[in-house]
CSV table of C-alpha atoms and ligand atoms in Angstrom, one decimal:
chain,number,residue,atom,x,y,z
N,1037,UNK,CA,13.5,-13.6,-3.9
N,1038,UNK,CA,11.2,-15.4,-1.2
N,1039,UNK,CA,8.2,-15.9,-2.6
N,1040,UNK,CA,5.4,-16.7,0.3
N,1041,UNK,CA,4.2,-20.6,0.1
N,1042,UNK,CA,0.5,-19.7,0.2
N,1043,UNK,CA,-1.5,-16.7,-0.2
N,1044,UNK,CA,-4.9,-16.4,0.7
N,1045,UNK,CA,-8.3,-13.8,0.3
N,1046,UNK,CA,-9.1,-13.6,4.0
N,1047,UNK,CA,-12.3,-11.1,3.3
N,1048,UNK,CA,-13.1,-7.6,2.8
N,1049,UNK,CA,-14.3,-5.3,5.2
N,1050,UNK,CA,-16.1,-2.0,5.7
N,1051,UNK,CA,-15.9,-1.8,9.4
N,1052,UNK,CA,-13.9,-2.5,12.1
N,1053,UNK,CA,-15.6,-5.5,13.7
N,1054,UNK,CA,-14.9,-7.2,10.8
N,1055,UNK,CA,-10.7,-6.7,10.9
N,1056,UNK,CA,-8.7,-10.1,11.9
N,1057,UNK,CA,-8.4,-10.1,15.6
N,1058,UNK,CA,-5.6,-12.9,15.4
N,1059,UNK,CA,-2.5,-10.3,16.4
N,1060,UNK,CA,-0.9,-11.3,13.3
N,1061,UNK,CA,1.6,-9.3,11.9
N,1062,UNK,CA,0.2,-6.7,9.0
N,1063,UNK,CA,1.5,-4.8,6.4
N,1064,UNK,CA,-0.9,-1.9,4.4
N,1065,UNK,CA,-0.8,-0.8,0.7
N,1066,UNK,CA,-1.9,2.6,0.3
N,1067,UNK,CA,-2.6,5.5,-2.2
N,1068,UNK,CA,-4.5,7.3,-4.4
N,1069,UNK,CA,-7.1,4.9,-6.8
N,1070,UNK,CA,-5.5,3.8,-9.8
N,1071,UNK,CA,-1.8,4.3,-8.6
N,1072,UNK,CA,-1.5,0.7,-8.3
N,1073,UNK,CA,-1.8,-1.3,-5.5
N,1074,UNK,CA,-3.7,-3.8,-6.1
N,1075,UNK,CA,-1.1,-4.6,-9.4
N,1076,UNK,CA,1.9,-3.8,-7.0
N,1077,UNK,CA,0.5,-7.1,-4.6
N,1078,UNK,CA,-0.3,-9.4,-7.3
N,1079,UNK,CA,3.6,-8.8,-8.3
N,1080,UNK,CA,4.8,-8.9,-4.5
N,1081,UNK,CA,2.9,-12.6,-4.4
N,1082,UNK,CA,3.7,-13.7,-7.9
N,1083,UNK,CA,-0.1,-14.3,-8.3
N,1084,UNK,CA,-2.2,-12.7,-11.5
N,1085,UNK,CA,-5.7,-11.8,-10.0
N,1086,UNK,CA,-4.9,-12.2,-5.7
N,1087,UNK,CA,-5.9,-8.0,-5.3
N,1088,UNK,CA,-8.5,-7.3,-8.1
N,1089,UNK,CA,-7.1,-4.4,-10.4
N,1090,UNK,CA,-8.8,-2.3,-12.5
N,1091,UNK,CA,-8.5,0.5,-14.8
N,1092,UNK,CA,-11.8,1.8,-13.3
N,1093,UNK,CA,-10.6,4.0,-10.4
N,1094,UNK,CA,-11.9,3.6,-6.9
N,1095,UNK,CA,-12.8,-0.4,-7.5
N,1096,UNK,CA,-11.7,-1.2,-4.1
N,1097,UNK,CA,-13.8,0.3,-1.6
N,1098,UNK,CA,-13.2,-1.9,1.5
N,1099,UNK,CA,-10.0,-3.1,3.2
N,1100,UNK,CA,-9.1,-6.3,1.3
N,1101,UNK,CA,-7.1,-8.6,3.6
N,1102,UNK,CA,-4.7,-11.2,2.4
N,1103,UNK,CA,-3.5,-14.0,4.7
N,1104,UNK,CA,0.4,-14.7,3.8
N,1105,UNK,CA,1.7,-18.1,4.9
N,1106,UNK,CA,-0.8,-18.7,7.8
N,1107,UNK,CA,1.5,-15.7,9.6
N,1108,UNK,CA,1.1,-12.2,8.4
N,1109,UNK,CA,-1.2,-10.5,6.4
N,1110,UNK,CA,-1.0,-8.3,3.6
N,1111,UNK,CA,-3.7,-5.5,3.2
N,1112,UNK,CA,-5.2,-3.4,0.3
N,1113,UNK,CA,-7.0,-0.5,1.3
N,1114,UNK,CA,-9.4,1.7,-0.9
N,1115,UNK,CA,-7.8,4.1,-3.0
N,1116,UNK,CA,-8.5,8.2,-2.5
N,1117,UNK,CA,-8.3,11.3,-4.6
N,1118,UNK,CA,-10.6,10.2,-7.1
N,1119,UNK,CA,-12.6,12.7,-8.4
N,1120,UNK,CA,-16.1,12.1,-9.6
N,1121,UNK,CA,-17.1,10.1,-6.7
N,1122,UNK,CA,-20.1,11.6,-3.8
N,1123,UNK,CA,-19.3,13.3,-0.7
N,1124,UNK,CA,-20.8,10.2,1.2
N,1125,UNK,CA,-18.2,8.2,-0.3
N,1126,UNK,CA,-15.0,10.1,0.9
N,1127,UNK,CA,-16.7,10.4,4.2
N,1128,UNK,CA,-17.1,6.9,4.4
N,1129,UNK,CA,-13.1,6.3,2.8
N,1130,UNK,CA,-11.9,8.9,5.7
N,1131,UNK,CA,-14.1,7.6,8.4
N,1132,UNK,CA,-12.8,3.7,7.6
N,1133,UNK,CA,-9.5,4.8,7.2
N,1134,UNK,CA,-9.3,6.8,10.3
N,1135,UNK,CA,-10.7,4.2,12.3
N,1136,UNK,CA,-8.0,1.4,10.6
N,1137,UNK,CA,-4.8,3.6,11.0
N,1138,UNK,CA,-5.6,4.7,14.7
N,1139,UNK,CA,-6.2,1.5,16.0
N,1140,UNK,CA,-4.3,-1.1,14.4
N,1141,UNK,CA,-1.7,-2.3,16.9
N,1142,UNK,CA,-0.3,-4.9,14.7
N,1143,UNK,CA,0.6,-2.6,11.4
N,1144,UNK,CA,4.2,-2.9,11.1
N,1145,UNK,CA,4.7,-1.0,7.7
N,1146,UNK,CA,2.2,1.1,5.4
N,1147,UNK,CA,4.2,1.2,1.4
N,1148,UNK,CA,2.8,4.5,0.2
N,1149,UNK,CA,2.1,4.0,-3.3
N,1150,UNK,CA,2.9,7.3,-5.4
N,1151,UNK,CA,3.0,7.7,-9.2
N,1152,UNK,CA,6.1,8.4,-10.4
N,1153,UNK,CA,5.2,10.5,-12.9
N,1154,UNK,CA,3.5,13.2,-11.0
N,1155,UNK,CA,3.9,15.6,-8.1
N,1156,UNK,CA,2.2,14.3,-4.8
N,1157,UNK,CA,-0.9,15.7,-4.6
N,1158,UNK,CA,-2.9,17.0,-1.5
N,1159,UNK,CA,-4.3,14.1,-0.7
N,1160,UNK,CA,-1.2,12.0,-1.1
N,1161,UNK,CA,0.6,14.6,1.7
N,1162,UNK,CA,-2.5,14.0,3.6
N,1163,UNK,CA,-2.3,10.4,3.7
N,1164,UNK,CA,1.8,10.8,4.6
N,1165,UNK,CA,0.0,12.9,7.1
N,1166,UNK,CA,-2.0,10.7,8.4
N,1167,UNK,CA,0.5,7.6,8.9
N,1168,UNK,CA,2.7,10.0,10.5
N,1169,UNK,CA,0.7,11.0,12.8
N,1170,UNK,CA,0.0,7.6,14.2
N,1171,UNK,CA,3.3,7.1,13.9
N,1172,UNK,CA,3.0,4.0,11.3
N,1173,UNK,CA,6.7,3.2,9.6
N,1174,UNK,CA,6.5,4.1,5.8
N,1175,UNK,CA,8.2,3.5,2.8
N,1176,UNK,CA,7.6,4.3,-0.8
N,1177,UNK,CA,7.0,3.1,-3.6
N,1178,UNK,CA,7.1,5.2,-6.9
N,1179,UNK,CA,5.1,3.1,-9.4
N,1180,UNK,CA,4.8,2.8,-13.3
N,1181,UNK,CA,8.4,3.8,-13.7
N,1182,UNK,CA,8.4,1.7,-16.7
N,1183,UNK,CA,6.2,5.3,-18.0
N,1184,UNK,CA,9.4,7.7,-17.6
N,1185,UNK,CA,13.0,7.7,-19.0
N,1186,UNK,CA,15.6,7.5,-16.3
N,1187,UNK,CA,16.4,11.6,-16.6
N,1188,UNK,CA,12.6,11.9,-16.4
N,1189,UNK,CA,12.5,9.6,-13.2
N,1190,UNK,CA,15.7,10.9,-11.4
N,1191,UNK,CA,13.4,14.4,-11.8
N,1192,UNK,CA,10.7,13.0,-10.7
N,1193,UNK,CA,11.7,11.4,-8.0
N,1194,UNK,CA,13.6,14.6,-6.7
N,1195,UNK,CA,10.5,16.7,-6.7
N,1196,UNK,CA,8.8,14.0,-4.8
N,1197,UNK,CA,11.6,14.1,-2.0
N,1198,UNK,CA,11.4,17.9,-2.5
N,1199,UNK,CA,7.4,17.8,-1.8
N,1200,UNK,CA,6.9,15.5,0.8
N,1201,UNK,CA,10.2,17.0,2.9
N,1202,UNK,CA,11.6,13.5,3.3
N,1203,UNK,CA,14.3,12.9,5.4
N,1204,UNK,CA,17.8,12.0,3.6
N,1205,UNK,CA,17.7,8.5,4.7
N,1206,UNK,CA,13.8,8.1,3.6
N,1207,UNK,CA,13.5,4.8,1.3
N,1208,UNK,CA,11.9,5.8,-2.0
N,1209,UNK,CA,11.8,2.6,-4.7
N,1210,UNK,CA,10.8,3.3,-7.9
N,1211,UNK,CA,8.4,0.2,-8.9
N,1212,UNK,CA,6.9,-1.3,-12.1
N,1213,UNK,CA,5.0,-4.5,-12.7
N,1214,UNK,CA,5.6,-3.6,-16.0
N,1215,UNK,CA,9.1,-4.6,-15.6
N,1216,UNK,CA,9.0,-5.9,-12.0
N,1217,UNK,CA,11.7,-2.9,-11.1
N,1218,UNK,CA,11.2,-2.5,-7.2
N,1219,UNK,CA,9.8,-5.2,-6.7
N,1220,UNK,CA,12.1,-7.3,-5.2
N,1221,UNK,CA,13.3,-4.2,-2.6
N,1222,UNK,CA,10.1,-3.8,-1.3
N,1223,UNK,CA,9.7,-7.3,-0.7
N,1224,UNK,CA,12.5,-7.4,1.5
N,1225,UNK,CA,11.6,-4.0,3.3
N,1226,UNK,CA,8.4,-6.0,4.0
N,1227,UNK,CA,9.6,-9.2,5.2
N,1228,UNK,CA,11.8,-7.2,7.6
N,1229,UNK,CA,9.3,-5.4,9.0
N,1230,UNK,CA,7.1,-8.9,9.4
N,1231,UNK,CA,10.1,-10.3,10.9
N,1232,UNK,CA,10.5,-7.5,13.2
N,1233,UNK,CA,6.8,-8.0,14.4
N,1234,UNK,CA,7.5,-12.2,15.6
N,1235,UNK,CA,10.5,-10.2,18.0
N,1236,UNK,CA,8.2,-7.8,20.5
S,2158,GTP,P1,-7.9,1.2,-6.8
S,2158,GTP,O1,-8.2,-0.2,-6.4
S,2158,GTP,O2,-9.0,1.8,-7.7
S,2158,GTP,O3,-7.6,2.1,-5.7
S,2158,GTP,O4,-6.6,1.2,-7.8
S,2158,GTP,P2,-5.2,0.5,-7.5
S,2158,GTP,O5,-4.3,1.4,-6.8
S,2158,GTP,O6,-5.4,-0.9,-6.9
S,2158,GTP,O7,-4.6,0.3,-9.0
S,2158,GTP,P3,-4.5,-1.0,-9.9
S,2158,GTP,O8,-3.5,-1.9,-9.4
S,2158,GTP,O9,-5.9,-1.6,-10.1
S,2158,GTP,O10,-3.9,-0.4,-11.3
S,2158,GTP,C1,-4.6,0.6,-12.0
S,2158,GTP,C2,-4.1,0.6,-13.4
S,2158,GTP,O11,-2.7,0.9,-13.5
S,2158,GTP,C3,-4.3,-0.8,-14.1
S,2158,GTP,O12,-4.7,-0.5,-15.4
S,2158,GTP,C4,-2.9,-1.3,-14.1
S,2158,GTP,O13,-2.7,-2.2,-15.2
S,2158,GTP,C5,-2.0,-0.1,-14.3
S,2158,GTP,N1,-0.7,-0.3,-13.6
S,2158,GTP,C6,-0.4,-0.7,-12.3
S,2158,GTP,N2,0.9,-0.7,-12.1
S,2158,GTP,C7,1.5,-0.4,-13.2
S,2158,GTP,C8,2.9,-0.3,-13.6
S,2158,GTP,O14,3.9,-0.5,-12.9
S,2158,GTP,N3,3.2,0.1,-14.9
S,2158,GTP,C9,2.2,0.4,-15.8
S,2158,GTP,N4,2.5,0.8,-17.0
S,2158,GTP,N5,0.8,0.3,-15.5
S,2158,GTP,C10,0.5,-0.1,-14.2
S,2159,MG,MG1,-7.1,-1.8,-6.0
């Protein structure tokens, strides 16, 4: 597996004028808070503490940006779904998100982070949704499948197709960085779709 060179915190933001401007490629980690995205790119880069994890959901509240090999950059965006947090908060997720996904020329890939051991929820269809919509290429990943047995996760992972009305040919990886399952697939799913963005 190619592991990048360097890997850098480029900064966080809360608002657009504060996303890179550079036209490098991009690729977007999304899903609920606590699914585990910010464990799923500390596995992808081979680094302990790069993205900030927690068990505390809805840690990361801005877009983190990570700047891979002076070339690309890798991005961690604020989880949703989580319950007990103020109106003002989800309007501030949506509005930021909204305002990323529309307008974000250089986003070759969004990996859809989904627990494998549950059912998508409303917001997760949403957010499916929503890259659809702006027609942003999506794959995957079903995490902590180090949690479920192999009948449990071949169940799982059929309800999930089931839910979401994927298409036969739709990528779903079960991930764990637990076990580092997955991890290597997405990693190539992602270097293809940087690769793709040096061509145009
Ligand atoms: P927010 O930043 O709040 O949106 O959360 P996140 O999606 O970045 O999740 P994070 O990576 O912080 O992980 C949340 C919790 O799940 C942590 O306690 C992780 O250790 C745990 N976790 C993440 N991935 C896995 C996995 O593959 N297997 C297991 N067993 N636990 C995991
Ligand atoms: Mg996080």
């Amino acid at each position: 597996m190619m592991r990048p060179s360097s890997a850098q915190f480029l900064r966080s933001a809360m608002d657009p004028a504060h996303f890179p401007r550079d036209g490098k490629p991009e690729i977007a980690f999304v899903g609920r808070s606590n699914v585990g995205k910010s464990s799923l790119l500390n596995a992808l880069l081979g680094r302990q503490e790069m993205a900030r994890t927690s068990s505390t959901p809805g840690k990361t509240q801005c877009i983190n940006f990570f700047e891979i090999d002076r070339r690309y950059y890798l991005v961690d965006l604020p989880g949703y779904g989580f319950a007990k947090v103020p109106k003002a908060v989800k309007d501030a997720w949506n509005r930021l998100m909204h305002q990323y996904l529309s307008d974000r020329e250089t986003l070759r890939l969004a990996v859809l982070l989904l627990d494998a051991r549950h059912a998508p929820s409303e917001a997760d269809m949403g957010m499916l949704g929503m890259l659809e919509d702006n027609a942003i290429p999506t794959l995957i990943a079903a995490t902590k499948a180090d949690k479920l047995s192999n009948n449990q996760l071949q169940s799982s992972l059929k309800t999930m197709r089931k839910t979401l009305e994927l298409d036969a040919e739709a990528l779903v990886v079960p991930c764990s960085t637990v076990t580092n399952r997955g991890v290597k697939e997405v990693w190539q799913v992602v270097l293809d779709q940087v690769k793709r963005g040096f061509e145009i």
